[in-house]
C-alpha positions as a printed Julia matrix, in Angstrom:
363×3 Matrix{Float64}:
  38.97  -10.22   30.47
  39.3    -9.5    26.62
  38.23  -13.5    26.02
  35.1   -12.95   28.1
  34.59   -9.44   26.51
  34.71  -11.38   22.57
  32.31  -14.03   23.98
  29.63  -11.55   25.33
  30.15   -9.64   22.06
  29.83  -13.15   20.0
  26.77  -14.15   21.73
  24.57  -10.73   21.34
  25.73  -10.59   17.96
  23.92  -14.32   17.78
  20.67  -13.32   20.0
  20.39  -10.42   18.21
  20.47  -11.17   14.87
  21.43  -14.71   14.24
  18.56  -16.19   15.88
  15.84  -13.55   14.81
  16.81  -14.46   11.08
  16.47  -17.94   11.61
  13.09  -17.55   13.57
  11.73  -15.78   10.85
  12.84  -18.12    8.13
  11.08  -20.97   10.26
   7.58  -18.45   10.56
   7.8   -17.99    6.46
   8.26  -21.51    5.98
   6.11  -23.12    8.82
   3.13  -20.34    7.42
   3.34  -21.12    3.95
   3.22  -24.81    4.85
  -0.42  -24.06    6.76
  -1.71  -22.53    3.56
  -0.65  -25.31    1.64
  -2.36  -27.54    3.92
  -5.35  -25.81    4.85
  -6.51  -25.08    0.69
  -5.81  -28.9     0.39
  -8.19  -29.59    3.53
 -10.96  -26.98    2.0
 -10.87  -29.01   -1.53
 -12.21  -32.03    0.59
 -14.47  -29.58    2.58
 -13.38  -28.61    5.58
 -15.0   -25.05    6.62
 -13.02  -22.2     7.09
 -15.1   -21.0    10.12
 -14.8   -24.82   11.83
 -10.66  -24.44   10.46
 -10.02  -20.56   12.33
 -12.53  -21.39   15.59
 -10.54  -24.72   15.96
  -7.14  -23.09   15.48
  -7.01  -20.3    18.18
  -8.68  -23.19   20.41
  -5.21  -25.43   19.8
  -3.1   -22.81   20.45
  -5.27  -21.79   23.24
  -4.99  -25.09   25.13
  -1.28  -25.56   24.3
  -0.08  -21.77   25.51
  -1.75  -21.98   29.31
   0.52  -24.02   30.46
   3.4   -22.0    28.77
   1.86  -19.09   29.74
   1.62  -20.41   33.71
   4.96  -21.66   34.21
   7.18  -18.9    32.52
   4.82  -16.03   33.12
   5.31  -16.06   36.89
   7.81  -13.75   36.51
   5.47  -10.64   35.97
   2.47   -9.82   37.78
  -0.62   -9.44   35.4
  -2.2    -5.68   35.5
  -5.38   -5.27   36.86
  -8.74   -6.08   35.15
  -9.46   -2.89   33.81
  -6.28   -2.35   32.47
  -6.34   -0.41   28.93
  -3.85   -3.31   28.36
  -6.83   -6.06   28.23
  -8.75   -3.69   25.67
  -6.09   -3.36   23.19
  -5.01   -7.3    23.43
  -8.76   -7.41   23.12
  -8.6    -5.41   19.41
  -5.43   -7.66   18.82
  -7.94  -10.9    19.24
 -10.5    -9.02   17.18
  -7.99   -7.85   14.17
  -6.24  -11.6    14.17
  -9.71  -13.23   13.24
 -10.89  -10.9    10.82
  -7.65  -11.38    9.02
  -7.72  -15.32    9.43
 -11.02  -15.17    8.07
  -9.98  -13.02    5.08
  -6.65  -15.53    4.8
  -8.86  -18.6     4.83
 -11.5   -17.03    1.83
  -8.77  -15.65   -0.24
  -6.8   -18.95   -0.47
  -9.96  -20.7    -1.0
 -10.97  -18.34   -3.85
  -6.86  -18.29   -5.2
  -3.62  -19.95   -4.11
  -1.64  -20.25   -1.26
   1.2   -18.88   -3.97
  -1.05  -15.78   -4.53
  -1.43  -15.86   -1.2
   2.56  -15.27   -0.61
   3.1   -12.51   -3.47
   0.38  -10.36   -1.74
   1.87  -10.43    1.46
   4.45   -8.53    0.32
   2.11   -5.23    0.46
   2.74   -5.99    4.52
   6.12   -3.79    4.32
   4.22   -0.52    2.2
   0.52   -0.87    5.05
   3.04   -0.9     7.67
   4.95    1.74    7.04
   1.99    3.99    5.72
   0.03    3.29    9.14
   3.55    3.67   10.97
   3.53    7.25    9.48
  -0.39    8.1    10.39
   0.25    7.11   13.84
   3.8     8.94   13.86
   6.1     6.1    14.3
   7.8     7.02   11.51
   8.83    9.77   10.06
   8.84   11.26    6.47
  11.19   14.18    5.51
  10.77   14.79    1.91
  13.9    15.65    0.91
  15.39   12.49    2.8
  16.54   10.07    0.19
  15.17    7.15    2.79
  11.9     8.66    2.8
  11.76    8.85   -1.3
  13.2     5.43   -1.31
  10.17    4.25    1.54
   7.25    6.11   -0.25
   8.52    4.6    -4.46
   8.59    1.15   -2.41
   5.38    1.57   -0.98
   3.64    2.77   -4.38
   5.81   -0.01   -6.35
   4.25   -2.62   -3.7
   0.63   -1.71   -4.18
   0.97   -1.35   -8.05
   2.77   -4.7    -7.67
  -0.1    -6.23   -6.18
  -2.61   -4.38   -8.33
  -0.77   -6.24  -11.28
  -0.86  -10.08   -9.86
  -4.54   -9.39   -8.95
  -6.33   -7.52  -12.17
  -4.0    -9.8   -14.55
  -3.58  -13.36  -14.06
  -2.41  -14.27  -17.88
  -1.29  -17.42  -19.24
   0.3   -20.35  -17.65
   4.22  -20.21  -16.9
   4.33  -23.25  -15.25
   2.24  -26.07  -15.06
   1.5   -27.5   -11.67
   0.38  -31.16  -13.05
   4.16  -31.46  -13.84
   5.11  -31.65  -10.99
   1.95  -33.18   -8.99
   2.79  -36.9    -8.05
   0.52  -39.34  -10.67
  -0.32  -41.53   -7.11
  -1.79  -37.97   -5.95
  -5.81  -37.1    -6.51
  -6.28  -34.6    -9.73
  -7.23  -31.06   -7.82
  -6.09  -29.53  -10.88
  -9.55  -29.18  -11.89
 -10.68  -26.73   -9.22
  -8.72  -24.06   -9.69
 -10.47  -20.46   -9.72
 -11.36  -18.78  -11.87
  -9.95  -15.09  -13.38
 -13.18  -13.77  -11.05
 -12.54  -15.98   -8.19
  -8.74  -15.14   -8.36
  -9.37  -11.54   -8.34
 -11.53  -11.76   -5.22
  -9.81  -13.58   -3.39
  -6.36  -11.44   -4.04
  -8.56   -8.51   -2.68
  -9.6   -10.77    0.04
  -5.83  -11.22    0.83
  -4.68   -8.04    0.21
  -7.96   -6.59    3.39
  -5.87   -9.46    5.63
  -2.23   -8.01    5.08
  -3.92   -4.65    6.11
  -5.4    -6.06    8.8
  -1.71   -7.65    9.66
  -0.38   -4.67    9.84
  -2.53   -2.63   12.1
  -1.74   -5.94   14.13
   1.24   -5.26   13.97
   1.37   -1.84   14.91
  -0.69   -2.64   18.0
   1.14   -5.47   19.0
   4.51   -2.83   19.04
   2.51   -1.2    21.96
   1.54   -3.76   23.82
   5.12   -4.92   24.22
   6.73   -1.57   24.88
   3.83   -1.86   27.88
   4.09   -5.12   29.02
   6.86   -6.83   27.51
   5.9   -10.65   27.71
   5.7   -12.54   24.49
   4.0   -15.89   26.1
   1.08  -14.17   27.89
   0.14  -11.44   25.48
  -0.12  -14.38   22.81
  -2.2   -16.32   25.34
  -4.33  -13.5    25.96
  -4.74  -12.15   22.59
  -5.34  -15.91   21.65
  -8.04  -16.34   24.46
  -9.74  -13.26   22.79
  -9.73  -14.73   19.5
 -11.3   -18.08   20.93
 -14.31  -16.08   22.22
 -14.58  -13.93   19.11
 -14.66  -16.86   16.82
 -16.71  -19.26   18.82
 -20.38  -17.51   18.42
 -19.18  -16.03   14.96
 -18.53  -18.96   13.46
 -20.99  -21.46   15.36
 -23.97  -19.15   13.52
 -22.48  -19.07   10.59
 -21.31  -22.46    9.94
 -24.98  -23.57   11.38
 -24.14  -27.39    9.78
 -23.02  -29.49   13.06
 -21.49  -32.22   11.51
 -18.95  -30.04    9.92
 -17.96  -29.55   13.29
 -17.23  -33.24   13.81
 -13.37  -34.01   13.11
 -11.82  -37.42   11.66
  -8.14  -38.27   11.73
  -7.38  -37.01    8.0
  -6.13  -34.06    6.33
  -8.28  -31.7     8.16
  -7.77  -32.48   11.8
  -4.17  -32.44   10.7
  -4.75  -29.11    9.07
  -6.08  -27.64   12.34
  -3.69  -28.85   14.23
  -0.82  -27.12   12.23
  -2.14  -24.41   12.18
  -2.85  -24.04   16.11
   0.64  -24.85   16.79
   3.14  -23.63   13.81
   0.72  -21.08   13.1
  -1.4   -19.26   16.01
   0.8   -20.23   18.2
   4.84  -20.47   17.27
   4.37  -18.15   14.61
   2.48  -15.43   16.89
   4.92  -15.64   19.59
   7.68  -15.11   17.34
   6.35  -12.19   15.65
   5.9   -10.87   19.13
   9.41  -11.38   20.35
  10.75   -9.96   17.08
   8.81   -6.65   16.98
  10.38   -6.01   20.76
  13.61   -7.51   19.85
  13.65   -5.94   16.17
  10.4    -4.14   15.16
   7.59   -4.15   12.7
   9.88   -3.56    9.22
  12.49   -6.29   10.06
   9.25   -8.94   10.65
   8.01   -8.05    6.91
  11.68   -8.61    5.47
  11.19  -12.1     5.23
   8.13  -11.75    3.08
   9.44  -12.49   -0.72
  10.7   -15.82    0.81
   7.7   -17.11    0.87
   6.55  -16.96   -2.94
   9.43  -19.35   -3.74
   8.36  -21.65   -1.05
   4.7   -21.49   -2.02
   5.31  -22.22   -5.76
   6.93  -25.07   -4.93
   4.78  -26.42   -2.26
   1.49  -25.73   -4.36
   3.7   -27.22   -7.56
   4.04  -30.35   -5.7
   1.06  -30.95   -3.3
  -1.55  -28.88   -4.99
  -0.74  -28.82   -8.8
  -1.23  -25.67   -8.6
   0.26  -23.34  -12.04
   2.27  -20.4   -12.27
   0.63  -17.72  -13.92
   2.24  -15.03  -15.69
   0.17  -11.97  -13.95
   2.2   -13.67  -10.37
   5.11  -13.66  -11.74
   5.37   -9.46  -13.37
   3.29   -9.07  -10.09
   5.89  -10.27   -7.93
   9.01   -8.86   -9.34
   7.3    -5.31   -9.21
   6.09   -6.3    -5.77
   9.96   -7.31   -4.22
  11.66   -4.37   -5.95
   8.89   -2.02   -4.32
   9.39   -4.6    -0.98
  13.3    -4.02   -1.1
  12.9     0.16   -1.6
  11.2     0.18    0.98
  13.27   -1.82    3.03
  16.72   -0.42    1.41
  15.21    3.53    2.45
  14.51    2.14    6.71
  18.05    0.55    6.59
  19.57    4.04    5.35
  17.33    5.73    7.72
  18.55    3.43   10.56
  22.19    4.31    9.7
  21.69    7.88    9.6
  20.82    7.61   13.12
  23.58    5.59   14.01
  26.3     7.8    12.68
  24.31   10.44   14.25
  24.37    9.13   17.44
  27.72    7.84   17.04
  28.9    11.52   17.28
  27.76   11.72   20.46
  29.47    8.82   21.78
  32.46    7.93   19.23
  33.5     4.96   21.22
  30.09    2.89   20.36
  30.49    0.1    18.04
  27.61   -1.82   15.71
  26.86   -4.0    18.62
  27.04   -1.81   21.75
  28.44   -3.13   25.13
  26.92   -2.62   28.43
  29.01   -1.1    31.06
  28.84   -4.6    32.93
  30.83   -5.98   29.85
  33.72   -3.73   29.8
Protein backbone atom coordinates (compact mmCIF):
# COMPACT_ATOMS: atom_id res chain seq x y z
CA UNK A 1 0.00 0.00 0.00
CA UNK A 2 2.95 2.38 1.02
CA UNK A 3 4.89 1.09 -2.45
CA UNK A 4 1.85 2.11 -4.49
CA UNK A 5 1.39 5.30 -2.33
CA UNK A 6 5.55 6.35 -3.28
CA UNK A 7 4.76 5.48 -6.94
CA UNK A 8 1.60 7.73 -7.28
CA UNK A 9 3.60 10.36 -5.34
CA UNK A 10 6.78 9.72 -7.83
CA UNK A 11 4.76 10.00 -10.86
CA UNK A 12 2.76 13.48 -10.08
CA UNK A 13 5.87 14.78 -8.89
CA UNK A 14 7.08 13.84 -12.75
CA UNK A 15 3.69 15.10 -14.57
CA UNK A 16 3.75 17.92 -12.66
CA UNK A 17 6.86 19.34 -12.86
CA UNK A 18 9.32 17.11 -14.55
CA UNK A 19 7.65 17.06 -17.76
CA UNK A 20 6.39 20.79 -17.84
CA UNK A 21 10.20 21.80 -17.48
CA UNK A 22 11.23 19.73 -20.16
CA UNK A 23 8.28 20.86 -22.48
CA UNK A 24 9.23 24.22 -22.04
CA UNK A 25 12.91 23.76 -22.64
CA UNK A 26 11.85 21.98 -26.03
CA UNK A 27 9.25 25.35 -26.86
CA UNK A 28 12.48 27.80 -26.08
CA UNK A 29 14.63 25.79 -28.12
CA UNK A 30 12.29 24.55 -31.00
CA UNK A 31 11.15 28.70 -31.14
CA UNK A 32 14.43 30.10 -31.26
CA UNK A 33 15.32 27.56 -33.95
CA UNK A 34 12.16 29.09 -36.21
CA UNK A 35 13.64 32.53 -35.85
CA UNK A 36 16.85 31.41 -36.86
CA UNK A 37 15.40 29.87 -39.79
CA UNK A 38 12.81 32.12 -40.83
CA UNK A 39 15.51 35.58 -40.86
CA UNK A 40 17.72 33.16 -42.95
CA UNK A 41 14.63 32.42 -45.38
CA UNK A 42 13.75 36.42 -45.48
CA UNK A 43 17.61 37.21 -46.55
CA UNK A 44 16.77 35.09 -49.75
CA UNK A 45 13.24 36.71 -49.85
CA UNK A 46 10.71 34.92 -48.62
CA UNK A 47 7.69 37.32 -47.42
CA UNK A 48 6.69 37.50 -44.07
CA UNK A 49 2.93 37.71 -44.98
CA UNK A 50 3.36 34.39 -47.52
CA UNK A 51 5.75 32.90 -44.16
CA UNK A 52 2.67 33.67 -41.17
CA UNK A 53 -0.50 32.86 -43.80
CA UNK A 54 1.40 29.57 -44.67
CA UNK A 55 2.23 28.73 -41.06
CA UNK A 56 -1.21 28.71 -39.25
CA UNK A 57 -2.31 26.81 -42.61
CA UNK A 58 0.41 23.81 -41.59
CA UNK A 59 -0.59 23.66 -38.32
CA UNK A 60 -4.09 23.96 -39.39
CA UNK A 61 -4.05 20.85 -41.60
CA UNK A 62 -1.88 18.84 -39.17
CA UNK A 63 -4.17 19.59 -35.80
CA UNK A 64 -7.77 18.32 -37.43
CA UNK A 65 -7.01 15.16 -37.28
CA UNK A 66 -5.55 15.54 -33.68
CA UNK A 67 -8.19 17.56 -32.87
CA UNK A 68 -10.94 14.72 -34.24
CA UNK A 69 -9.63 11.73 -32.73
CA UNK A 70 -8.73 12.92 -29.10
CA UNK A 71 -11.33 15.62 -28.88
CA UNK A 72 -14.25 13.18 -28.83
CA UNK A 73 -14.13 13.22 -25.41
CA UNK A 74 -15.90 16.69 -24.93
CA UNK A 75 -18.79 17.93 -26.66
CA UNK A 76 -18.08 21.33 -28.47
CA UNK A 77 -20.41 24.36 -27.03
CA UNK A 78 -22.82 25.73 -29.15
CA UNK A 79 -22.20 28.25 -32.01
CA UNK A 80 -22.79 31.25 -30.24
CA UNK A 81 -20.84 30.41 -27.48
CA UNK A 82 -18.83 33.55 -25.92
CA UNK A 83 -16.19 30.73 -26.06
CA UNK A 84 -15.86 31.02 -30.09
CA UNK A 85 -15.50 34.96 -29.67
CA UNK A 86 -12.69 34.96 -27.34
CA UNK A 87 -10.73 31.94 -29.27
CA UNK A 88 -11.72 34.29 -32.04
CA UNK A 89 -9.52 37.43 -30.27
CA UNK A 90 -6.92 34.59 -29.48
CA UNK A 91 -6.66 34.01 -33.55
CA UNK A 92 -6.71 37.78 -33.95
CA UNK A 93 -3.90 38.64 -31.12
CA UNK A 94 -1.60 35.46 -32.42
CA UNK A 95 -1.29 37.14 -35.98
CA UNK A 96 -0.76 40.54 -35.05
CA UNK A 97 2.05 39.35 -32.90
CA UNK A 98 3.48 36.92 -35.69
CA UNK A 99 3.38 39.74 -37.87
CA UNK A 100 5.22 42.03 -35.42
CA UNK A 101 7.74 38.77 -34.71
CA UNK A 102 8.35 38.33 -38.42
CA UNK A 103 9.19 42.50 -39.02
CA UNK A 104 11.21 42.82 -35.95
CA UNK A 105 13.58 39.89 -36.77
CA UNK A 106 13.71 41.09 -40.22
CA UNK A 107 14.64 44.65 -39.12
CA UNK A 108 17.13 42.98 -36.01
CA UNK A 109 18.12 39.48 -34.89
CA UNK A 110 16.60 36.52 -33.87
CA UNK A 111 19.18 37.12 -30.68
CA UNK A 112 17.46 40.55 -30.13
CA UNK A 113 14.62 38.85 -30.72
CA UNK A 114 15.26 36.46 -27.47
CA UNK A 115 16.53 39.33 -24.96
CA UNK A 116 13.20 41.20 -25.59
CA UNK A 117 11.12 38.46 -24.80
CA UNK A 118 12.08 38.64 -21.55
CA UNK A 119 9.67 41.84 -20.98
CA UNK A 120 6.89 38.73 -21.35
CA UNK A 121 7.22 38.08 -17.38
CA UNK A 122 6.83 42.27 -16.35
CA UNK A 123 3.36 42.68 -19.48
CA UNK A 124 2.10 39.67 -17.88
CA UNK A 125 2.08 40.39 -14.64
CA UNK A 126 1.12 44.18 -15.13
CA UNK A 127 -2.05 43.02 -17.29
CA UNK A 128 -2.51 40.10 -14.62
CA UNK A 129 -2.92 42.98 -12.07
CA UNK A 130 -5.40 45.29 -14.38
CA UNK A 131 -7.57 42.41 -14.86
CA UNK A 132 -7.19 41.31 -11.04
CA UNK A 133 -5.47 38.07 -11.36
CA UNK A 134 -3.00 39.15 -9.28
CA UNK A 135 -2.70 40.92 -6.55
CA UNK A 136 -0.43 43.80 -5.25
CA UNK A 137 -0.15 44.59 -1.47
CA UNK A 138 2.39 47.22 -1.08
CA UNK A 139 3.90 46.40 1.85
CA UNK A 140 4.29 42.65 0.61
CA UNK A 141 7.93 42.06 -0.02
CA UNK A 142 6.65 39.75 -3.20
CA UNK A 143 4.82 42.55 -4.54
CA UNK A 144 8.06 45.06 -4.20
CA UNK A 145 10.12 42.27 -5.51
CA UNK A 146 7.26 41.80 -8.72
CA UNK A 147 6.88 45.61 -9.43
CA UNK A 148 11.46 46.38 -9.23
CA UNK A 149 11.37 43.21 -11.70
CA UNK A 150 8.89 44.56 -13.84
CA UNK A 151 10.54 48.21 -14.02
CA UNK A 152 14.17 46.44 -14.21
CA UNK A 153 12.64 44.39 -17.33
CA UNK A 154 11.36 47.35 -19.29
CA UNK A 155 14.50 49.54 -18.51
CA UNK A 156 16.33 46.34 -19.53
CA UNK A 157 14.82 46.34 -22.77
CA UNK A 158 14.87 50.11 -23.15
CA UNK A 159 18.77 49.62 -22.88
CA UNK A 160 19.32 46.69 -25.69
CA UNK A 161 16.99 48.77 -27.94
CA UNK A 162 18.17 52.72 -27.72
CA UNK A 163 21.96 51.37 -27.41
CA UNK A 164 23.32 48.82 -29.59
CA UNK A 165 27.27 49.77 -29.08
CA UNK A 166 30.20 48.07 -30.34
CA UNK A 167 30.78 44.56 -31.31
CA UNK A 168 31.45 41.87 -28.44
CA UNK A 169 31.51 39.15 -30.57
CA UNK A 170 31.91 38.69 -34.03
CA UNK A 171 29.52 36.40 -35.80
CA UNK A 172 31.93 35.77 -39.02
CA UNK A 173 34.02 33.78 -36.44
CA UNK A 174 32.09 31.50 -36.09
CA UNK A 175 30.05 31.39 -39.57
CA UNK A 176 31.26 28.24 -41.59
CA UNK A 177 33.72 29.69 -44.72
CA UNK A 178 31.51 26.94 -47.09
CA UNK A 179 28.43 29.18 -45.79
CA UNK A 180 27.11 32.40 -48.07
CA UNK A 181 28.45 35.92 -46.45
CA UNK A 182 24.96 37.42 -44.85
CA UNK A 183 27.17 39.34 -42.74
CA UNK A 184 26.65 42.18 -44.93
CA UNK A 185 22.95 42.74 -44.27
CA UNK A 186 22.80 43.35 -40.98
CA UNK A 187 20.59 46.46 -39.77
CA UNK A 188 21.29 49.15 -39.10
CA UNK A 189 21.34 51.27 -35.44
CA UNK A 190 17.72 52.63 -37.04
CA UNK A 191 16.59 49.38 -38.31
CA UNK A 192 17.66 47.68 -34.97
CA UNK A 193 15.79 50.09 -32.96
CA UNK A 194 12.58 49.49 -34.90
CA UNK A 195 12.50 46.40 -35.04
CA UNK A 196 13.25 45.92 -31.03
CA UNK A 197 10.05 48.14 -30.71
CA UNK A 198 8.48 45.93 -33.22
CA UNK A 199 9.34 42.97 -30.86
CA UNK A 200 8.80 44.44 -27.81
CA UNK A 201 4.40 45.43 -29.41
CA UNK A 202 4.58 41.29 -30.04
CA UNK A 203 5.63 40.24 -26.38
CA UNK A 204 2.68 42.58 -25.37
CA UNK A 205 0.60 41.14 -27.61
CA UNK A 206 1.88 37.55 -26.09
CA UNK A 207 0.85 38.35 -23.10
CA UNK A 208 -2.68 39.51 -23.43
CA UNK A 209 -2.57 36.01 -25.27
CA UNK A 210 -1.72 34.71 -22.64
CA UNK A 211 -4.00 36.04 -20.27
CA UNK A 212 -6.88 35.07 -22.54
CA UNK A 213 -5.80 31.81 -23.24
CA UNK A 214 -5.86 31.27 -18.99
CA UNK A 215 -9.69 31.74 -19.53
CA UNK A 216 -10.39 29.82 -22.14
CA UNK A 217 -8.96 26.78 -20.38
CA UNK A 218 -10.46 27.36 -16.96
CA UNK A 219 -13.80 27.23 -19.48
CA UNK A 220 -13.17 24.58 -21.61
CA UNK A 221 -10.20 22.80 -20.67
CA UNK A 222 -8.96 21.10 -24.00
CA UNK A 223 -5.52 21.95 -25.20
CA UNK A 224 -5.91 20.16 -28.85
CA UNK A 225 -9.17 21.88 -29.92
CA UNK A 226 -8.76 25.35 -28.54
CA UNK A 227 -5.32 25.34 -30.55
CA UNK A 228 -7.24 24.06 -33.57
CA UNK A 229 -9.76 26.58 -33.23
CA UNK A 230 -7.74 29.49 -32.34
CA UNK A 231 -5.47 28.26 -35.29
CA UNK A 232 -8.52 28.03 -37.75
CA UNK A 233 -9.13 31.75 -36.74
CA UNK A 234 -5.76 32.76 -37.50
CA UNK A 235 -5.96 30.99 -41.03
CA UNK A 236 -8.96 33.20 -41.94
CA UNK A 237 -7.48 36.34 -40.42
CA UNK A 238 -4.29 36.01 -42.32
CA UNK A 239 -5.56 34.75 -45.60
CA UNK A 240 -7.29 38.15 -47.02
CA UNK A 241 -4.70 40.24 -44.88
CA UNK A 242 -1.91 39.03 -46.31
CA UNK A 243 -3.20 38.01 -49.94
CA UNK A 244 -3.76 42.15 -50.38
CA UNK A 245 -0.87 42.96 -49.03
CA UNK A 246 1.60 40.69 -50.46
CA UNK A 247 -0.34 41.44 -53.98
CA UNK A 248 2.99 39.68 -55.87
CA UNK A 249 1.64 35.96 -56.76
CA UNK A 250 4.68 34.37 -57.41
CA UNK A 251 5.88 34.98 -53.95
CA UNK A 252 3.22 32.77 -53.16
CA UNK A 253 4.72 29.94 -55.19
CA UNK A 254 6.98 27.59 -52.89
CA UNK A 255 10.25 25.54 -53.99
CA UNK A 256 11.85 22.82 -51.92
CA UNK A 257 14.60 25.19 -50.23
CA UNK A 258 15.08 27.06 -47.17
CA UNK A 259 11.75 28.66 -47.25
CA UNK A 260 9.29 25.85 -47.69
CA UNK A 261 11.42 24.34 -44.97
CA UNK A 262 11.05 27.50 -42.98
CA UNK A 263 7.24 27.29 -43.18
CA UNK A 264 7.06 24.10 -42.43
CA UNK A 265 8.91 24.50 -39.01
CA UNK A 266 7.26 26.85 -38.10
CA UNK A 267 3.63 25.27 -38.65
CA UNK A 268 4.63 22.34 -36.74
CA UNK A 269 7.40 23.22 -33.87
CA UNK A 270 5.99 26.52 -33.81
CA UNK A 271 2.03 27.18 -34.32
CA UNK A 272 1.44 24.07 -33.56
CA UNK A 273 3.71 22.05 -30.73
CA UNK A 274 4.68 25.15 -29.27
CA UNK A 275 0.92 26.53 -28.95
CA UNK A 276 -0.36 23.43 -27.53
CA UNK A 277 2.19 23.35 -25.00
CA UNK A 278 1.80 26.76 -23.83
CA UNK A 279 -1.81 25.82 -23.51
CA UNK A 280 -1.37 22.74 -21.41
CA UNK A 281 1.14 24.60 -19.22
CA UNK A 282 -0.95 27.69 -18.35
CA UNK A 283 -3.80 24.98 -17.05
CA UNK A 284 -1.26 22.71 -15.68
CA UNK A 285 1.06 25.66 -14.30
CA UNK A 286 -0.05 29.19 -15.34
CA UNK A 287 1.01 32.26 -17.20
CA UNK A 288 4.39 33.19 -14.87
CA UNK A 289 5.84 29.60 -14.92
CA UNK A 290 5.44 29.70 -19.13
CA UNK A 291 7.68 33.06 -19.13
CA UNK A 292 10.39 31.37 -16.75
CA UNK A 293 12.00 29.82 -19.49
CA UNK A 294 12.55 33.05 -21.30
CA UNK A 295 16.46 34.00 -20.58
CA UNK A 296 17.14 30.49 -22.07
CA UNK A 297 16.65 31.51 -25.12
CA UNK A 298 19.31 34.44 -25.57
CA UNK A 299 22.05 31.81 -25.06
CA UNK A 300 20.51 29.62 -27.61
CA UNK A 301 19.97 32.45 -30.08
CA UNK A 302 23.59 33.78 -29.87
CA UNK A 303 24.76 30.73 -30.71
CA UNK A 304 22.43 29.73 -33.39
CA UNK A 305 22.70 33.28 -35.14
CA UNK A 306 26.78 32.92 -34.32
CA UNK A 307 26.78 29.89 -36.37
CA UNK A 308 24.05 29.97 -39.11
CA UNK A 309 23.61 33.66 -39.45
CA UNK A 310 26.99 35.37 -38.54
CA UNK A 311 25.22 37.34 -36.75
CA UNK A 312 27.51 39.71 -33.81
CA UNK A 313 27.06 40.31 -30.32
CA UNK A 314 26.64 43.75 -29.55
CA UNK A 315 27.42 45.31 -26.41
CA UNK A 316 23.89 47.31 -25.93
CA UNK A 317 22.43 43.11 -25.90
CA UNK A 318 24.55 42.15 -23.68
CA UNK A 319 24.07 45.30 -20.49
CA UNK A 320 20.48 44.91 -21.97
CA UNK A 321 20.15 41.45 -21.08
CA UNK A 322 21.74 41.19 -17.75
CA UNK A 323 19.44 44.16 -16.55
CA UNK A 324 16.64 42.38 -18.37
CA UNK A 325 17.16 38.61 -16.38
CA UNK A 326 17.84 40.24 -13.01
CA UNK A 327 14.48 42.31 -13.52
CA UNK A 328 13.07 38.66 -15.17
CA UNK A 329 14.26 36.71 -11.94
CA UNK A 330 12.64 39.61 -9.33
CA UNK A 331 9.92 39.18 -10.73
CA UNK A 332 9.86 35.65 -10.76
CA UNK A 333 11.75 35.30 -7.18
CA UNK A 334 8.58 37.86 -5.65
CA UNK A 335 5.47 35.08 -7.42
CA UNK A 336 7.51 32.13 -5.94
CA UNK A 337 7.48 33.90 -2.35
CA UNK A 338 3.98 34.86 -2.99
CA UNK A 339 3.12 31.22 -3.91
CA UNK A 340 4.68 30.03 -0.60
CA UNK A 341 2.97 32.42 1.50
CA UNK A 342 -0.10 30.79 0.42
CA UNK A 343 1.04 27.50 0.96
CA UNK A 344 2.07 27.87 4.55
CA UNK A 345 -1.11 29.68 4.80
CA UNK A 346 -3.11 27.10 3.71
CA UNK A 347 -1.05 24.58 5.27
CA UNK A 348 -2.50 25.83 8.63
CA UNK A 349 -5.60 24.83 7.71
CA UNK A 350 -4.78 21.42 6.86
CA UNK A 351 -1.25 20.56 8.60
CA UNK A 352 -1.17 17.13 7.17
CA UNK A 353 -0.71 18.47 3.34
CA UNK A 354 2.60 17.96 1.89
CA UNK A 355 4.39 19.91 -1.34
CA UNK A 356 2.73 17.48 -3.59
CA UNK A 357 -0.77 16.84 -2.20
CA UNK A 358 -2.47 13.35 -2.35
CA UNK A 359 -5.93 12.68 -3.34
CA UNK A 360 -8.06 10.81 -0.98
CA UNK A 361 -8.07 7.86 -3.65
CA UNK A 362 -4.23 7.62 -2.92
CA UNK A 363 -4.20 7.21 0.71
Amino acid sequence: MRGASEETVAWRYFSRDVLPFAAMFTVECTTVGSNTLYKAASLRGLSFYVFVFYSYLVSTLLLLPLSLIFGRSRTLPPAKSPLFFKIFILGLLGFMSQIAACKGIEYSSPTLASAISNLTPAFTFTLAVIFRMEQVRLRSSASQAKIIGAILSIFGALVIVLYKGPKVLSGAFFTPSSSPPISHLASSDSSWMIGGLLLASQYFLLSVWYILQTRVMETYPDEIRVVFFYNVFATLISAPVCLFLESNLTSWVLKPDISLAAIVYSGFFVSMFSAVTHTWGLHLKGPVYISLFRPLSIAIAVAMGAIFLGDALHLGSVIGSIILCFGFYTVIWGKAREDSTKAVAGSEHSPLLLTHVVGDEDL
